[in-house]
PDB file of C-alpha atoms in Angstrom:
ATOM      1  CA  MET I   1       5.846 -17.178 -20.829  1.00 58.00           C
ATOM      2  CA  THR I   2       5.670 -13.863 -23.475  1.00 70.00           C
ATOM      3  CA  GLY I   3       1.930 -14.561 -24.046  1.00 68.00           C
ATOM      4  CA  ARG I   4       1.266 -14.310 -20.728  1.00 71.00           C
ATOM      5  CA  ILE I   5       3.742 -11.334 -19.038  1.00 75.00           C
ATOM      6  CA  LEU I   6       1.734  -9.507 -21.949  1.00 81.00           C
ATOM      7  CA  ARG I   7      -1.020 -10.789 -20.886  1.00 80.00           C
ATOM      8  CA  ARG I   8      -0.288  -8.872 -17.358  1.00 80.00           C
ATOM      9  CA  ILE I   9       0.799  -5.948 -18.684  1.00 83.00           C
ATOM     10  CA  LEU I  10      -2.261  -5.163 -20.134  1.00 86.00           C
ATOM     11  CA  SER I  11      -4.495  -6.137 -17.547  1.00 82.00           C
ATOM     12  CA  PHE I  12      -1.971  -3.617 -15.807  1.00 83.00           C
ATOM     13  CA  LEU I  13      -3.276  -0.734 -18.708  1.00 85.00           C
ATOM     14  CA  MET I  14      -6.330  -1.825 -18.152  1.00 87.00           C
ATOM     15  CA  THR I  15      -6.566  -1.094 -14.091  1.00 84.00           C
ATOM     16  CA  LEU I  16      -5.035   2.181 -14.616  1.00 85.00           C
ATOM     17  CA  PHE I  17      -7.572   3.088 -16.877  1.00 87.00           C
ATOM     18  CA  ILE I  18     -10.478   2.391 -15.341  1.00 88.00           C
ATOM     19  CA  VAL I  19      -9.143   4.318 -12.197  1.00 85.00           C
ATOM     20  CA  SER I  20      -8.528   7.031 -14.163  1.00 86.00           C
ATOM     21  CA  LEU I  21     -12.504   7.168 -15.266  1.00 87.00           C
ATOM     22  CA  PHE I  22     -13.851   6.654 -11.765  1.00 85.00           C
ATOM     23  CA  VAL I  23     -10.967   9.054 -10.020  1.00 83.00           C
ATOM     24  CA  PHE I  24     -12.003  12.366 -13.188  1.00 81.00           C
ATOM     25  CA  ALA I  25     -16.210  11.218 -13.237  1.00 81.00           C
ATOM     26  CA  SER I  26     -15.807  11.553  -9.354  1.00 76.00           C
ATOM     27  CA  ILE I  27     -13.816  14.509  -9.268  1.00 71.00           C
ATOM     28  CA  SER I  28     -15.936  16.351 -12.968  1.00 69.00           C
ATOM     29  CA  LEU I  29     -18.992  15.424 -10.495  1.00 65.00           C
ATOM     30  CA  SER I  30     -17.681  17.043  -7.348  1.00 58.00           C
ATOM     31  CA  LEU I  31     -20.186  19.995  -6.588  1.00 44.00           C
ATOM     32  CA  GLY I  32     -17.485  23.214  -6.417  1.00 51.00           C
ATOM     33  CA  ASP I  33     -14.418  24.103  -7.959  1.00 55.00           C
ATOM     34  CA  SER I  34     -10.674  25.217  -7.132  1.00 53.00           C
ATOM     35  CA  SER I  35     -12.365  28.699  -8.173  1.00 55.00           C
ATOM     36  CA  SER I  36     -14.601  28.700  -4.883  1.00 54.00           C
ATOM     37  CA  PHE I  37     -11.270  28.306  -3.191  1.00 54.00           C
ATOM     38  CA  VAL I  38      -9.217  30.833  -5.058  1.00 55.00           C
ATOM     39  CA  LEU I  39     -11.046  33.706  -5.023  1.00 57.00           C
ATOM     40  CA  SER I  40     -12.679  35.580  -2.211  1.00 53.00           C
ATOM     41  CA  ASP I  41     -16.071  35.601  -1.791  1.00 57.00           C
ATOM     42  CA  GLU I  42     -16.592  39.238  -3.383  1.00 59.00           C
ATOM     43  CA  ALA I  43     -15.289  37.827  -6.637  1.00 60.00           C
ATOM     44  CA  SER I  44     -16.910  39.043  -9.813  1.00 63.00           C
ATOM     45  CA  SER I  45     -19.103  36.185 -11.543  1.00 66.00           C
ATOM     46  CA  ASP I  46     -16.600  37.502 -14.495  1.00 65.00           C
ATOM     47  CA  ALA I  47     -13.554  36.865 -12.345  1.00 65.00           C
ATOM     48  CA  ILE I  48     -15.033  33.248 -11.815  1.00 62.00           C
ATOM     49  CA  GLU I  49     -15.985  32.596 -14.900  1.00 65.00           C
ATOM     50  CA  ASN I  50     -12.270  34.232 -16.354  1.00 69.00           C
ATOM     51  CA  TYR I  51     -10.961  31.554 -13.972  1.00 65.00           C
ATOM     52  CA  ARG I  52     -12.523  28.999 -15.394  1.00 64.00           C
ATOM     53  CA  GLU I  53     -11.537  29.807 -18.823  1.00 65.00           C
ATOM     54  CA  ALA I  54      -7.626  29.646 -18.086  1.00 63.00           C
ATOM     55  CA  LYS I  55      -7.662  26.762 -16.207  1.00 62.00           C
ATOM     56  CA  GLY I  56      -9.709  24.716 -18.926  1.00 62.00           C
ATOM     57  CA  LEU I  57     -12.789  24.172 -16.498  1.00 63.00           C
ATOM     58  CA  ASN I  58     -15.508  24.873 -18.973  1.00 64.00           C
ATOM     59  CA  ASP I  59     -14.257  22.658 -21.668  1.00 68.00           C
ATOM     60  CA  ASN I  60     -16.060  19.875 -22.867  1.00 72.00           C
ATOM     61  CA  ILE I  61     -15.174  17.187 -20.587  1.00 76.00           C
ATOM     62  CA  LEU I  62     -13.807  14.270 -22.650  1.00 81.00           C
ATOM     63  CA  ILE I  63     -11.205  16.838 -23.423  1.00 80.00           C
ATOM     64  CA  ARG I  64     -10.739  17.503 -20.069  1.00 78.00           C
ATOM     65  CA  TYR I  65     -10.431  14.023 -19.702  1.00 83.00           C
ATOM     66  CA  LEU I  66      -7.545  13.089 -22.380  1.00 84.00           C
ATOM     67  CA  ARG I  67      -5.508  16.071 -21.517  1.00 81.00           C
ATOM     68  CA  PHE I  68      -5.549  14.705 -17.855  1.00 80.00           C
ATOM     69  CA  ILE I  69      -4.136  11.105 -19.334  1.00 85.00           C
ATOM     70  CA  LYS I  70      -1.985  12.416 -21.570  1.00 85.00           C
ATOM     71  CA  SER I  71      -0.370  15.222 -19.186  1.00 84.00           C
ATOM     72  CA  PHE I  72      -0.024  12.382 -16.573  1.00 86.00           C
ATOM     73  CA  PHE I  73       1.788   9.963 -18.658  1.00 85.00           C
ATOM     74  CA  VAL I  74       4.621  12.612 -19.612  1.00 86.00           C
ATOM     75  CA  MET I  75       3.971  13.594 -15.637  1.00 85.00           C
ATOM     76  CA  ASP I  76       3.208  17.362 -17.275  1.00 82.00           C
ATOM     77  CA  TRP I  77       1.007  17.842 -14.125  1.00 83.00           C
ATOM     78  CA  GLY I  78       0.890  21.333 -13.688  1.00 79.00           C
ATOM     79  CA  LYS I  79       0.964  23.787 -10.538  1.00 81.00           C
ATOM     80  CA  THR I  80      -1.714  23.367  -7.854  1.00 82.00           C
ATOM     81  CA  ILE I  81      -3.814  26.270  -6.554  1.00 77.00           C
ATOM     82  CA  GLY I  82      -1.030  27.893  -4.589  1.00 78.00           C
ATOM     83  CA  GLY I  83       1.344  27.617  -7.818  1.00 78.00           C
ATOM     84  CA  GLU I  84       4.216  25.361  -7.247  1.00 85.00           C
ATOM     85  CA  GLU I  85       4.855  22.409  -9.267  1.00 88.00           C
ATOM     86  CA  ILE I  86       2.435  18.858  -8.669  1.00 88.00           C
ATOM     87  CA  ARG I  87       5.450  16.776 -10.092  1.00 90.00           C
ATOM     88  CA  LYS I  88       7.899  18.805  -7.504  1.00 90.00           C
ATOM     89  CA  VAL I  89       4.843  18.502  -4.912  1.00 91.00           C
ATOM     90  CA  ILE I  90       4.995  14.760  -4.685  1.00 90.00           C
ATOM     91  CA  MET I  91       8.469  13.563  -5.428  1.00 90.00           C
ATOM     92  CA  ASN I  92       8.800  15.632  -2.126  1.00 90.00           C
ATOM     93  CA  SER I  93       6.291  13.447  -0.682  1.00 89.00           C
ATOM     94  CA  LEU I  94       6.258  10.195  -2.891  1.00 88.00           C
ATOM     95  CA  PRO I  95       9.104   9.069  -0.453  1.00 89.00           C
ATOM     96  CA  VAL I  96       7.663   9.310   2.852  1.00 89.00           C
ATOM     97  CA  SER I  97       5.134   7.687   1.703  1.00 87.00           C
ATOM     98  CA  LEU I  98       7.310   4.524   0.115  1.00 87.00           C
ATOM     99  CA  SER I  99       9.088   4.034   3.394  1.00 88.00           C
ATOM    100  CA  LEU I 100       6.005   3.963   5.063  1.00 88.00           C
ATOM    101  CA  SER I 101       4.588   1.131   3.385  1.00 86.00           C
ATOM    102  CA  PHE I 102       8.013  -0.959   3.192  1.00 87.00           C
ATOM    103  CA  TYR I 103       8.684  -0.351   7.073  1.00 89.00           C
ATOM    104  CA  SER I 104       4.923  -1.174   7.552  1.00 87.00           C
ATOM    105  CA  ILE I 105       5.534  -4.246   5.358  1.00 85.00           C
ATOM    106  CA  LEU I 106       8.769  -5.286   6.838  1.00 87.00           C
ATOM    107  CA  PHE I 107       7.442  -5.171  10.894  1.00 88.00           C
ATOM    108  CA  SER I 108       4.468  -7.124   9.720  1.00 84.00           C
ATOM    109  CA  THR I 109       5.982  -9.446   7.844  1.00 83.00           C
ATOM    110  CA  LEU I 110       8.598 -10.477  10.667  1.00 85.00           C
ATOM    111  CA  PHE I 111       5.766 -10.620  13.199  1.00 85.00           C
ATOM    112  CA  SER I 112       3.991 -12.862  11.443  1.00 82.00           C
ATOM    113  CA  SER I 113       6.442 -15.158  10.240  1.00 79.00           C
ATOM    114  CA  LEU I 114       7.442 -15.619  13.435  1.00 81.00           C
ATOM    115  CA  VAL I 115       4.294 -15.977  15.098  1.00 81.00           C
ATOM    116  CA  VAL I 116       2.986 -18.503  12.890  1.00 78.00           C
ATOM    117  CA  PHE I 117       6.465 -20.455  12.540  1.00 75.00           C
ATOM    118  CA  PHE I 118       6.213 -20.723  16.393  1.00 76.00           C
ATOM    119  CA  THR I 119       2.346 -22.005  16.850  1.00 76.00           C
ATOM    120  CA  LEU I 120       3.092 -24.634  13.663  1.00 71.00           C
ATOM    121  CA  ARG I 121       6.488 -25.081  15.573  1.00 66.00           C
ATOM    122  CA  LYS I 122       4.463 -27.457  18.000  1.00 60.00           C
ATOM    123  CA  ARG I 123       1.424 -28.628  15.461  1.00 56.00           C
ATOM    124  CA  ARG I 124      -0.642 -29.205  19.038  1.00 50.00           C
ATOM    125  CA  GLN I 125      -4.749 -29.159  18.934  1.00 49.00           C
ATOM    126  CA  GLY I 126      -6.458 -25.549  18.969  1.00 52.00           C
ATOM    127  CA  GLU I 127      -2.611 -24.314  18.000  1.00 61.00           C
ATOM    128  CA  GLY I 128      -5.017 -21.885  15.254  1.00 65.00           C
ATOM    129  CA  LYS I 129      -6.656 -19.980  18.692  1.00 73.00           C
ATOM    130  CA  LEU I 130      -3.694 -17.831  19.375  1.00 73.00           C
ATOM    131  CA  ILE I 131      -3.730 -16.663  15.577  1.00 77.00           C
ATOM    132  CA  ASN I 132      -7.472 -16.320  15.068  1.00 76.00           C
ATOM    133  CA  ALA I 133      -6.922 -13.840  18.430  1.00 78.00           C
ATOM    134  CA  LEU I 134      -4.782 -12.004  17.569  1.00 76.00           C
ATOM    135  CA  SER I 135      -5.197 -10.954  14.141  1.00 77.00           C
ATOM    136  CA  SER I 136      -8.933 -10.248  15.594  1.00 78.00           C
ATOM    137  CA  VAL I 137      -7.342  -7.572  17.762  1.00 78.00           C
ATOM    138  CA  PHE I 138      -5.379  -6.266  15.189  1.00 78.00           C
ATOM    139  CA  LEU I 139      -8.206  -5.461  12.744  1.00 76.00           C
ATOM    140  CA  ILE I 140     -11.196  -4.337  14.731  1.00 80.00           C
ATOM    141  CA  LEU I 141      -9.085  -1.550  16.069  1.00 77.00           C
ATOM    142  CA  PRO I 142      -9.415   1.693  14.397  1.00 78.00           C
ATOM    143  CA  SER I 143      -5.682   3.580  12.888  1.00 76.00           C
ATOM    144  CA  PHE I 144      -6.322   6.181  14.138  1.00 78.00           C
ATOM    145  CA  LEU I 145      -6.897   4.697  18.076  1.00 82.00           C
ATOM    146  CA  THR I 146      -4.147   2.410  17.309  1.00 83.00           C
ATOM    147  CA  SER I 147      -1.764   5.733  17.193  1.00 84.00           C
ATOM    148  CA  LEU I 148      -2.947   7.729  19.727  1.00 84.00           C
ATOM    149  CA  ILE I 149      -1.857   4.456  22.259  1.00 87.00           C
ATOM    150  CA  LEU I 150       1.360   3.648  19.803  1.00 87.00           C
ATOM    151  CA  VAL I 151       2.345   7.164  21.123  1.00 87.00           C
ATOM    152  CA  MET I 152       1.299   7.360  24.601  1.00 88.00           C
ATOM    153  CA  VAL I 153       3.362   4.188  25.506  1.00 87.00           C
ATOM    154  CA  PHE I 154       6.261   4.499  23.603  1.00 88.00           C
ATOM    155  CA  SER I 155       5.935   9.243  23.152  1.00 86.00           C
ATOM    156  CA  LEU I 156       4.197   9.775  26.388  1.00 86.00           C
ATOM    157  CA  TRP I 157       5.900   7.426  29.233  1.00 89.00           C
ATOM    158  CA  LEU I 158       8.439   5.604  27.299  1.00 85.00           C
ATOM    159  CA  LYS I 159      10.013   8.548  25.606  1.00 84.00           C
ATOM    160  CA  LEU I 160      11.635   6.483  22.820  1.00 85.00           C
ATOM    161  CA  PHE I 161      10.474   7.345  19.797  1.00 88.00           C
ATOM    162  CA  PRO I 162       9.569  11.418  18.069  1.00 87.00           C
ATOM    163  CA  ILE I 163       5.640  12.313  18.672  1.00 84.00           C
ATOM    164  CA  SER I 164       5.615  13.289  15.258  1.00 82.00           C
ATOM    165  CA  GLY I 165       7.016  14.711  12.330  1.00 83.00           C
ATOM    166  CA  TYR I 166       9.792  13.320   9.278  1.00 87.00           C
ATOM    167  CA  SER I 167      12.999  12.995   9.249  1.00 86.00           C
ATOM    168  CA  ARG I 168      15.140  12.047   5.808  1.00 86.00           C
ATOM    169  CA  ILE I 169      17.285   9.912   5.415  1.00 85.00           C
ATOM    170  CA  ASN I 170      19.772  12.328   4.940  1.00 85.00           C
ATOM    171  CA  ASN I 171      20.027  13.634   8.560  1.00 83.00           C
ATOM    172  CA  GLY I 172      20.672  10.065   9.652  1.00 85.00           C
ATOM    173  CA  PHE I 173      19.129   6.418   8.795  1.00 89.00           C
ATOM    174  CA  ILE I 174      18.686   6.377  12.664  1.00 90.00           C
ATOM    175  CA  SER I 175      16.721   9.718  12.532  1.00 89.00           C
ATOM    176  CA  HIS I 176      15.093   8.159   9.930  1.00 90.00           C
ATOM    177  CA  PHE I 177      14.304   5.295  11.018  1.00 90.00           C
ATOM    178  CA  ARG I 178      12.405   6.850  14.494  1.00 90.00           C
ATOM    179  CA  SER I 179      10.592   9.302  12.836  1.00 89.00           C
ATOM    180  CA  LEU I 180       8.744   6.384  11.524  1.00 90.00           C
ATOM    181  CA  PHE I 181       9.012   3.403  13.268  1.00 91.00           C
ATOM    182  CA  LEU I 182       5.070   4.354  15.191  1.00 90.00           C
ATOM    183  CA  PRO I 183       3.704   5.201  12.059  1.00 89.00           C
ATOM    184  CA  SER I 184       5.066   1.884  10.324  1.00 88.00           C
ATOM    185  CA  LEU I 185       4.100  -0.307  13.883  1.00 88.00           C
ATOM    186  CA  THR I 186       0.338   1.531  13.272  1.00 87.00           C
ATOM    187  CA  LEU I 187       0.029   0.299   9.728  1.00 85.00           C
ATOM    188  CA  SER I 188       1.522  -3.462   9.694  1.00 84.00           C
ATOM    189  CA  LEU I 189      -0.759  -4.101  13.078  1.00 83.00           C
ATOM    190  CA  LEU I 190      -3.354  -3.999  10.433  1.00 78.00           C
ATOM    191  CA  HIS I 191      -0.977  -5.945   8.140  1.00 77.00           C
ATOM    192  CA  SER I 192      -0.456  -8.963  10.538  1.00 81.00           C
ATOM    193  CA  SER I 193      -3.996  -9.450  10.748  1.00 79.00           C
ATOM    194  CA  ILE I 194      -4.610 -10.472   7.613  1.00 79.00           C
ATOM    195  CA  MET I 195      -0.806 -11.904   7.404  1.00 80.00           C
ATOM    196  CA  MET I 196      -1.085 -14.325   9.847  1.00 81.00           C
ATOM    197  CA  ARG I 197      -4.169 -15.922   9.518  1.00 80.00           C
ATOM    198  CA  ILE I 198      -3.618 -16.616   5.709  1.00 78.00           C
ATOM    199  CA  MET I 199      -0.109 -17.204   5.957  1.00 78.00           C
ATOM    200  CA  TYR I 200      -1.111 -20.185   8.449  1.00 79.00           C
ATOM    201  CA  THR I 201      -3.696 -21.789   6.643  1.00 77.00           C
ATOM    202  CA  THR I 202      -1.315 -21.929   3.805  1.00 73.00           C
ATOM    203  CA  LEU I 203       1.867 -22.995   5.803  1.00 73.00           C
ATOM    204  CA  LYS I 204      -0.504 -25.681   7.574  1.00 74.00           C
ATOM    205  CA  GLU I 205      -1.324 -27.386   4.357  1.00 72.00           C
ATOM    206  CA  SER I 206       2.120 -27.482   2.908  1.00 69.00           C
ATOM    207  CA  LEU I 207       2.369 -28.858   6.615  1.00 68.00           C
ATOM    208  CA  ASP I 208      -0.722 -31.427   5.899  1.00 69.00           C
ATOM    209  CA  MET I 209       0.636 -32.626   2.463  1.00 68.00           C
ATOM    210  CA  PRO I 210       2.223 -36.855   2.614  1.00 68.00           C
ATOM    211  CA  TYR I 211       5.398 -35.487   1.730  1.00 65.00           C
ATOM    212  CA  THR I 212       6.603 -33.457   5.050  1.00 66.00           C
ATOM    213  CA  ASN I 213       5.244 -36.859   6.560  1.00 66.00           C
ATOM    214  CA  THR I 214       7.780 -38.551   4.848  1.00 68.00           C
ATOM    215  CA  ALA I 215      10.373 -36.332   5.599  1.00 64.00           C
ATOM    216  CA  LEU I 216       9.526 -36.574   9.274  1.00 65.00           C
ATOM    217  CA  SER I 217       9.819 -40.349   8.594  1.00 67.00           C
ATOM    218  CA  LYS I 218      12.946 -40.057   7.499  1.00 66.00           C
ATOM    219  CA  GLY I 219      14.368 -37.418  10.645  1.00 65.00           C
ATOM    220  CA  MET I 220      14.228 -34.204   9.293  1.00 64.00           C
ATOM    221  CA  LYS I 221      13.814 -31.748  12.077  1.00 66.00           C
ATOM    222  CA  GLU I 222      10.198 -29.681  12.326  1.00 62.00           C
ATOM    223  CA  ASN I 223      12.322 -26.635  12.520  1.00 62.00           C
ATOM    224  CA  ARG I 224      13.408 -27.288   9.052  1.00 64.00           C
ATOM    225  CA  LEU I 225      10.616 -28.921   7.740  1.00 63.00           C
ATOM    226  CA  VAL I 226       8.993 -25.927   8.685  1.00 61.00           C
ATOM    227  CA  ILE I 227      11.368 -23.545   6.836  1.00 60.00           C
ATOM    228  CA  SER I 228      11.936 -24.942   3.891  1.00 59.00           C
ATOM    229  CA  SER I 229       9.427 -27.835   2.735  1.00 56.00           C
ATOM    230  CA  SER I 230       6.711 -25.279   3.201  1.00 56.00           C
ATOM    231  CA  LEU I 231       8.175 -22.063   1.946  1.00 61.00           C
ATOM    232  CA  LYS I 232       8.329 -22.621  -1.342  1.00 61.00           C
ATOM    233  CA  PRO I 233       4.977 -23.775  -2.157  1.00 61.00           C
ATOM    234  CA  SER I 234       3.535 -20.826   0.017  1.00 63.00           C
ATOM    235  CA  LEU I 235       5.628 -17.818  -1.700  1.00 67.00           C
ATOM    236  CA  PRO I 236       2.354 -17.289  -3.932  1.00 70.00           C
ATOM    237  CA  VAL I 237       0.377 -16.245  -1.531  1.00 70.00           C
ATOM    238  CA  PHE I 238       3.062 -14.456   0.630  1.00 72.00           C
ATOM    239  CA  PHE I 239       3.358 -12.892  -2.697  1.00 74.00           C
ATOM    240  CA  THR I 240      -0.190 -11.122  -2.810  1.00 75.00           C
ATOM    241  CA  LEU I 241      -0.019 -10.811   1.055  1.00 74.00           C
ATOM    242  CA  VAL I 242       3.046  -8.432   0.292  1.00 76.00           C
ATOM    243  CA  SER I 243       1.546  -5.974  -2.622  1.00 75.00           C
ATOM    244  CA  ASP I 244      -2.172  -6.687  -0.727  1.00 74.00           C
ATOM    245  CA  SER I 245      -0.345  -4.668   2.184  1.00 73.00           C
ATOM    246  CA  MET I 246       1.196  -2.596  -0.556  1.00 74.00           C
ATOM    247  CA  ALA I 247      -2.365  -1.364  -1.560  1.00 73.00           C
ATOM    248  CA  THR I 248      -3.502  -1.102   2.240  1.00 71.00           C
ATOM    249  CA  ALA I 249      -0.802   0.973   3.821  1.00 72.00           C
ATOM    250  CA  PHE I 250      -1.302   3.793   1.136  1.00 72.00           C
ATOM    251  CA  GLY I 251      -5.094   3.493   1.816  1.00 65.00           C
ATOM    252  CA  GLY I 252      -4.578   4.043   5.372  1.00 64.00           C
ATOM    253  CA  SER I 253      -1.914   6.549   5.091  1.00 74.00           C
ATOM    254  CA  CYS I 254      -4.195   9.062   5.369  1.00 78.00           C
ATOM    255  CA  VAL I 255      -4.840   9.158   8.381  1.00 80.00           C
ATOM    256  CA  VAL I 256      -1.998   7.715  10.122  1.00 84.00           C
ATOM    257  CA  GLU I 257       0.265  10.565   7.974  1.00 84.00           C
ATOM    258  CA  ASN I 258      -1.534  13.546   9.219  1.00 83.00           C
ATOM    259  CA  VAL I 259      -1.861  11.906  13.595  1.00 83.00           C
ATOM    260  CA  PHE I 260       1.983  11.872  12.724  1.00 87.00           C
ATOM    261  CA  ALA I 261       2.453  14.751  10.709  1.00 84.00           C
ATOM    262  CA  LEU I 262       4.266  13.905   8.127  1.00 87.00           C
ATOM    263  CA  PRO I 263       4.659  14.788   4.894  1.00 87.00           C
ATOM    264  CA  GLY I 264       3.349  12.280   2.679  1.00 86.00           C
ATOM    265  CA  ILE I 265       1.195  11.174   0.014  1.00 88.00           C
ATOM    266  CA  GLY I 266      -1.816  10.441   1.905  1.00 84.00           C
ATOM    267  CA  SER I 267      -1.429  14.143   4.068  1.00 86.00           C
ATOM    268  CA  LEU I 268      -0.829  16.134   0.891  1.00 87.00           C
ATOM    269  CA  LEU I 269      -4.093  14.091  -1.090  1.00 86.00           C
ATOM    270  CA  VAL I 270      -6.502  15.474   2.729  1.00 84.00           C
ATOM    271  CA  LYS I 271      -4.468  18.972   2.096  1.00 85.00           C
ATOM    272  CA  GLY I 272      -5.748  19.026  -1.849  1.00 84.00           C
ATOM    273  CA  ALA I 273      -9.220  17.609  -1.682  1.00 80.00           C
ATOM    274  CA  LEU I 274     -10.050  20.952   1.610  1.00 81.00           C
ATOM    275  CA  GLU I 275      -8.824  22.884  -1.053  1.00 78.00           C
ATOM    276  CA  ARG I 276     -10.762  21.680  -3.917  1.00 75.00           C
ATOM    277  CA  ASP I 277      -7.245  21.569  -6.036  1.00 78.00           C
ATOM    278  CA  ALA I 278      -9.009  18.689  -8.011  1.00 75.00           C
ATOM    279  CA  SER I 279      -5.237  18.907 -10.455  1.00 78.00           C
ATOM    280  CA  LEU I 280      -3.349  18.177  -7.265  1.00 85.00           C
ATOM    281  CA  VAL I 281      -5.990  15.678  -5.951  1.00 84.00           C
ATOM    282  CA  SER I 282      -6.737  13.624  -9.435  1.00 83.00           C
ATOM    283  CA  THR I 283      -2.675  13.312 -10.267  1.00 87.00           C
ATOM    284  CA  CYS I 284      -1.817  12.023  -6.604  1.00 87.00           C
ATOM    285  CA  VAL I 285      -5.152   8.933  -7.318  1.00 86.00           C
ATOM    286  CA  MET I 286      -3.515   7.722  -9.944  1.00 87.00           C
ATOM    287  CA  VAL I 287       0.515   8.252  -8.950  1.00 88.00           C
ATOM    288  CA  VAL I 288      -0.700   5.433  -5.883  1.00 86.00           C
ATOM    289  CA  ALA I 289      -2.737   3.606  -7.979  1.00 85.00           C
ATOM    290  CA  PHE I 290       0.175   3.686 -10.684  1.00 87.00           C
ATOM    291  CA  LEU I 291       2.284   2.133  -7.959  1.00 86.00           C
ATOM    292  CA  VAL I 292      -0.687   0.085  -6.012  1.00 84.00           C
ATOM    293  CA  SER I 293      -0.952  -2.217 -10.091  1.00 84.00           C
ATOM    294  CA  PHE I 294       2.013  -2.113 -11.124  1.00 86.00           C
ATOM    295  CA  VAL I 295       3.773  -3.441  -7.306  1.00 83.00           C
ATOM    296  CA  PHE I 296       0.514  -6.392  -7.729  1.00 82.00           C
ATOM    297  CA  LEU I 297       2.392  -6.810 -12.021  1.00 82.00           C
ATOM    298  CA  ILE I 298       5.162  -7.863 -10.267  1.00 82.00           C
ATOM    299  CA  SER I 299       3.533  -9.846  -7.850  1.00 78.00           C
ATOM    300  CA  ASP I 300       1.467 -11.980 -10.484  1.00 77.00           C
ATOM    301  CA  LEU I 301       4.753 -12.533 -12.286  1.00 78.00           C
ATOM    302  CA  LEU I 302       6.884 -13.586  -8.962  1.00 76.00           C
ATOM    303  CA  SER I 303       4.496 -16.199  -8.284  1.00 72.00           C
ATOM    304  CA  ASP I 304       4.395 -17.686 -12.001  1.00 71.00           C
ATOM    305  CA  ALA I 305       7.378 -18.191 -12.045  1.00 72.00           C
ATOM    306  CA  VAL I 306       7.449 -20.238  -8.657  1.00 68.00           C
ATOM    307  CA  ASP I 307       4.697 -21.691  -8.984  1.00 64.00           C
ATOM    308  CA  PRO I 308       4.080 -24.430 -12.196  1.00 60.00           C
ATOM    309  CA  ARG I 309       0.577 -24.675 -11.905  1.00 59.00           C
ATOM    310  CA  ARG I 310      -0.387 -21.121 -12.567  1.00 57.00           C
ATOM    311  CA  ARG I 311       1.858 -21.967 -15.713  1.00 56.00           C
ATOM    312  CA  ARG I 312       0.008 -25.160 -16.437  1.00 58.00           C
ATOM    313  CA  ALA I 313      -2.304 -23.230 -16.340  1.00 53.00           C
ATOM    314  CA  TYR I 314      -2.150 -20.670 -19.198  1.00 53.00           C
ATOM    315  CA  GLU I 315      -1.038 -22.974 -21.162  1.00 53.00           C
ATOM    316  CA  LYS I 316      -3.904 -24.985 -21.150  1.00 52.00           C
ATOM    317  CA  ALA I 317      -5.976 -21.449 -21.450  1.00 52.00           C
TER     318      ALA I 317
END
């Protein structure tokens, strides 16, 4: 058990290391830096050189990478080119993205579970056509187009939810939930496209096992069979789906947060990229990578805990 956990933690650290290499290399090799944004076009070469020297942009690339790694783990993230503390800016934006991810995963899980449950409950020929049709439609719709459709229907026509903006939970849960409903619904449709299909396949395989037919022959109701007899064998897949949805939520939040004017990590990342703020962009990406990798770590540990087959595979390895 201890060795399995240590291997998962080592994989978590290796993921962060590889991501940090790609992030730092991408930013270091990109054309231009923050000096071209902060300083005017009329700035002299001496002024540009002094700025680069003060920011450490002229240092050796290895020194800059080690400084970047150290500053990230000690949370000494420096300041933006506007003079704000990066740690404070990210900590103000992080709850928005986390709330958006949580609600989107919640919506997609509830919707996918209900559709799959009522589909498997009938267990008729061609039962998977509804799942395939819905997942295909949700998958091909771009996030920005889905956002516009939802805004037109729920905001402009029905006037149920605000078009844009964010209300923090301190201002009341109802206001907070209403401000995140449409963005979360937009992301949840993308999650549902994958979640429905995988949940359907996994649960159907569980229902086709001999022990489920035995339970039915002994009088177990089909509703209870779908929920109880098939749920536990499908939990490892469910944990993986949730962790994948978390990664997708952070990846798709850039578009959704900008469409709905949410002050989250995605909007902050776009702002930093436009301003060529290397410190802000690299720190945002590393924070997202840390959170996603941590969710995958917890998902793997939970899957090992509920699936004896995975535990036996590690014992034999």
